[in-house]
Tab-separated table of C-alpha atoms in Angstrom:
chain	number	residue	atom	x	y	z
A	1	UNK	CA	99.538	-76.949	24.253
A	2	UNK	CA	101.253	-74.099	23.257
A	3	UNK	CA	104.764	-72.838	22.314
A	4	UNK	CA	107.179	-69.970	22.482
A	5	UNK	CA	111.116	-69.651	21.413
A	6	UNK	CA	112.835	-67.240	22.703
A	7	UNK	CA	115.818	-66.884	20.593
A	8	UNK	CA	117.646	-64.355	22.306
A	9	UNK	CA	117.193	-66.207	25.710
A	10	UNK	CA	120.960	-64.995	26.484
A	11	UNK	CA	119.964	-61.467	25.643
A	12	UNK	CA	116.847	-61.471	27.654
A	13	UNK	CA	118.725	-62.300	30.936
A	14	UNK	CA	121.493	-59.606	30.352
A	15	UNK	CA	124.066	-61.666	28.642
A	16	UNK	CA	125.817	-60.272	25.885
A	17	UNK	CA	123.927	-59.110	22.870
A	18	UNK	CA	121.230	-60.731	20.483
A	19	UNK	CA	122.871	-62.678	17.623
A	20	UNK	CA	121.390	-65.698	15.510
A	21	UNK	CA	124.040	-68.396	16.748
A	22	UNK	CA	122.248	-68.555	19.882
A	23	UNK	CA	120.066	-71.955	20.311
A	24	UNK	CA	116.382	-71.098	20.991
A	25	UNK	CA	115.074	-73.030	23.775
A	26	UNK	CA	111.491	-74.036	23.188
A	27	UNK	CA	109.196	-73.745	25.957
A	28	UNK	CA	105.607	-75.332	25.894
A	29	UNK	CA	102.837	-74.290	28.127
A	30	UNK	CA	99.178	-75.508	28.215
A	31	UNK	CA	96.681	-73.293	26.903
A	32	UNK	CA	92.924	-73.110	27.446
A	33	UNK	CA	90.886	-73.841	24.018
A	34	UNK	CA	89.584	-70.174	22.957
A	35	UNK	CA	85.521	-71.083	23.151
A	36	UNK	CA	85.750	-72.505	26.682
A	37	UNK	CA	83.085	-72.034	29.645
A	38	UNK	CA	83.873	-71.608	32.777
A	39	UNK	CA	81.714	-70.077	36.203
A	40	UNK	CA	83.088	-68.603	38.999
A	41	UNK	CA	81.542	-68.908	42.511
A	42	UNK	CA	82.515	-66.776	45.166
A	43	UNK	CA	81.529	-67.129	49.150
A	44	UNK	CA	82.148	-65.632	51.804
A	45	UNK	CA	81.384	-65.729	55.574
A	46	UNK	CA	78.023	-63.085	55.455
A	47	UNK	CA	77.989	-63.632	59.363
A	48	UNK	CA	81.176	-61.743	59.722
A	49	UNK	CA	80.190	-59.177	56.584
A	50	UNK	CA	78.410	-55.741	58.063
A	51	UNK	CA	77.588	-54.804	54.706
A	52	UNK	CA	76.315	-57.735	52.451
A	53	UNK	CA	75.208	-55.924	49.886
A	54	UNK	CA	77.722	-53.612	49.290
A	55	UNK	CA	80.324	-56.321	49.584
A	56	UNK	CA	78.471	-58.192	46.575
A	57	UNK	CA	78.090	-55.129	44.785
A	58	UNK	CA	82.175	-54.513	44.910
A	59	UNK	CA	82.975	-57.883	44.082
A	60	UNK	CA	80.778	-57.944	40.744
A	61	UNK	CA	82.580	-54.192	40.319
A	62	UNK	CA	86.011	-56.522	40.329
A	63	UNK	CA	85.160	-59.302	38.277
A	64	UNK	CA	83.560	-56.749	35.534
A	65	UNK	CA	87.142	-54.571	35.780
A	66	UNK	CA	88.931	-57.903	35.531
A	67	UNK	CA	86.995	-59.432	32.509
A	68	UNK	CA	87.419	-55.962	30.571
A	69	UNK	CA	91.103	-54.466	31.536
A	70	UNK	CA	93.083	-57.111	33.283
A	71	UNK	CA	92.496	-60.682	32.049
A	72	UNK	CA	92.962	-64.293	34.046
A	73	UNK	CA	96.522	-65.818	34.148
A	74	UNK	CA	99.728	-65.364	32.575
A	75	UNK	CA	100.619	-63.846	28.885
A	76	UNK	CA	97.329	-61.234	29.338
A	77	UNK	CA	99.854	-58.820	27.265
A	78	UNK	CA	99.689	-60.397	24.018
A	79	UNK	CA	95.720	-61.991	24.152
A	80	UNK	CA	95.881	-64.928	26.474
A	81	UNK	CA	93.241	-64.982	29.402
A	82	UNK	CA	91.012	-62.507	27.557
A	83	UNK	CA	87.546	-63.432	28.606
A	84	UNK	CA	84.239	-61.983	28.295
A	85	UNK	CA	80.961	-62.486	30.505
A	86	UNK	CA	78.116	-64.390	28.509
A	87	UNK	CA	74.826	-65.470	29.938
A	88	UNK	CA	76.007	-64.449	33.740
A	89	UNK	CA	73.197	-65.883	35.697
A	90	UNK	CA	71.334	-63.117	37.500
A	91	UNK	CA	72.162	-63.270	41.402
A	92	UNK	CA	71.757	-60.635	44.047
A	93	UNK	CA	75.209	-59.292	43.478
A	94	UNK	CA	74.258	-58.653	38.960
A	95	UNK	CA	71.176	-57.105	40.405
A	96	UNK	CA	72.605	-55.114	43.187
A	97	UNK	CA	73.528	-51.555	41.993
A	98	UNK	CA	77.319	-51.472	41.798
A	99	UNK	CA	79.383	-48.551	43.242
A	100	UNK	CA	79.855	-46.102	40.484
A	101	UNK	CA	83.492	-44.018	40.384
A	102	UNK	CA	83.830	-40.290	39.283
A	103	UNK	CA	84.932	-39.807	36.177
A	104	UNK	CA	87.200	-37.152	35.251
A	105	UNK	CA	88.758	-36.584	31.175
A	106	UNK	CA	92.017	-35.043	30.864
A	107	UNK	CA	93.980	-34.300	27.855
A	108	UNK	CA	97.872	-35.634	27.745
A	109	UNK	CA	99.366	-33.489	25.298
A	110	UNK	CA	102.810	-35.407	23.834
A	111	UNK	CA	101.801	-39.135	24.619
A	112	UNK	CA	103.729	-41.686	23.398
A	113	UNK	CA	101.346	-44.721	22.504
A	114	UNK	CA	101.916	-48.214	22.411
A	115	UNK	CA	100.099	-50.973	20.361
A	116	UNK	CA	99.888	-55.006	20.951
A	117	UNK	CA	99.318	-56.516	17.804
A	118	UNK	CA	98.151	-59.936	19.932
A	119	UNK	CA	95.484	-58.726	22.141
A	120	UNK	CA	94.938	-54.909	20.436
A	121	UNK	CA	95.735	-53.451	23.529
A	122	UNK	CA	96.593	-49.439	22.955
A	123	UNK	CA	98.930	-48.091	25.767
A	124	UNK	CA	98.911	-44.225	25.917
A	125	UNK	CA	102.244	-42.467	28.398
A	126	UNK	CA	101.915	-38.751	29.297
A	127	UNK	CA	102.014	-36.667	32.309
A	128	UNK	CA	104.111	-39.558	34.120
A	129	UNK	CA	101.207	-41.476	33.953
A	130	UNK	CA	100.106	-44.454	31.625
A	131	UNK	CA	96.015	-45.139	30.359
A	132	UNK	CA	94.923	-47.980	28.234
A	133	UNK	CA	92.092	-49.243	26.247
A	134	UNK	CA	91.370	-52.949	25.545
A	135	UNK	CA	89.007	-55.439	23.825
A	136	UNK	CA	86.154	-53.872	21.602
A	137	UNK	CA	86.737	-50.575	23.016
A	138	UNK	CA	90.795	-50.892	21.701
A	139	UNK	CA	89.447	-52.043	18.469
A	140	UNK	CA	86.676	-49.177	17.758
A	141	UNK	CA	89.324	-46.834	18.814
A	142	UNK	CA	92.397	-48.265	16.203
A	143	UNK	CA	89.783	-48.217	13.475
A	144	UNK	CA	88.341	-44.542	13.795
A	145	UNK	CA	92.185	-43.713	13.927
A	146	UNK	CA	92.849	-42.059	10.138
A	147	UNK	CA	95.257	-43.944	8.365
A	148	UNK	CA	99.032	-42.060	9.002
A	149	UNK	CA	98.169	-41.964	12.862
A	150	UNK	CA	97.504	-46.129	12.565
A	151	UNK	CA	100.954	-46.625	10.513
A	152	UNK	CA	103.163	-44.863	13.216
A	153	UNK	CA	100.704	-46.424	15.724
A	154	UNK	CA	101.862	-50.073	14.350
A	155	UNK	CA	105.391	-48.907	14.308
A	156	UNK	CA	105.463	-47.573	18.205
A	157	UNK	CA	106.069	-44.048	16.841
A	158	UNK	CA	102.862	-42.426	17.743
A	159	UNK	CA	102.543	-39.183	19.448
A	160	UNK	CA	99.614	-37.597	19.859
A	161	UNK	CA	97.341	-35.806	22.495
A	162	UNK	CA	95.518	-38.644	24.602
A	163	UNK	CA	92.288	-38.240	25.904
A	164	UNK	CA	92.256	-39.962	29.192
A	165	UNK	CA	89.628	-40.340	31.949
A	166	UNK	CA	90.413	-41.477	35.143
A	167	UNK	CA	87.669	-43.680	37.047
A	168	UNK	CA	89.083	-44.039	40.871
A	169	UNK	CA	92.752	-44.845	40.389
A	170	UNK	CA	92.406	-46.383	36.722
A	171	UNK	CA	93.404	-44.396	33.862
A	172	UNK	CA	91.358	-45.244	30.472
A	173	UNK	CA	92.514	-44.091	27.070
A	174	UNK	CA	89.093	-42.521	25.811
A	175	UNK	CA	90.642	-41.484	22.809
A	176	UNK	CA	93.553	-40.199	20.447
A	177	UNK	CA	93.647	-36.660	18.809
């Protein structure tokens, strides 16, 4: 079990303004314990399926984009639900080639970037458009950073030129210059 307390809870549902009389309203919520193991199994009706293959192919393409960008279950914002694969059992679909996405970098001159202390996630906005890095990748990238650009980083002050790719309809912060 878990716990959050809202203390504004008035505030957060457009009620007045955030004060400290208010009376925080606990709210528990079960949690998963972090070194958990868990295997998902997928099926589908192959009869129906004109391209088997390809089908298994996109689904492993999903569950890879899901372990690294989106996380399982509420909270994913601040590090709940993070997951990552470990000793996937080879099938046809981890052996079938998986559909591979152009990849084009841009440059977003004036982003603003934002930074979750709880999962590490980096947020980059520019061009009316938003990119973001996670996991190891979020990490690497916040320690290369030199040291004033991680302060106003920490502070949601950042702006910088983000170097973005885009793979399909996903934008991924590549880097910060």
């Amino acid at each position: 079990m878990d716990v959050m307390t809202p203390h504004y809870g008035d505030y957060y549902q457009g009620n007045g303004t955030p004060h400290d009389a208010g009376s925080p309203n606990p709210i528990v919520f079960m949690v998963i314990p972090a070194k958990s193991k868990f295997t998902f199994h997928v099926t589908a009706d192959t009869q129906r399926l004109k391209d088997v293959q390809n089908w298994q192919a996109l689904m492993q393409t999903a569950f890879n984009h899901a372990f690294k960008w989106l996380g399982f279950g509420a909270k994913t914002a601040v590090g709940y639900g993070a997951m990552q694969i470990v000793g996937a059992k080879q099938t046809s679909a981890t052996t079938t080639s998986t559909p591979s996405f152009q990849t084009n970098e841009e440059r977003w001159e004036k982003s603003t970037f934002q930074y979750q202390k709880g999962s590490g996630e980096i947020t980059a906005t520019g061009n009316k458009k938003r990119a973001t890095v996670r996991g190891d990748d979020a990490k690497a990238l916040f320690v290369k950073l030199p040291d004033d650009k991680r302060k106003l980083l920490e502070k949601q002050r950042l702006v910088a030129t983000a170097v973005v790719k885009s793979q399909g309809n996903m934008n991924v912060l590549f880097d910060i210059v």
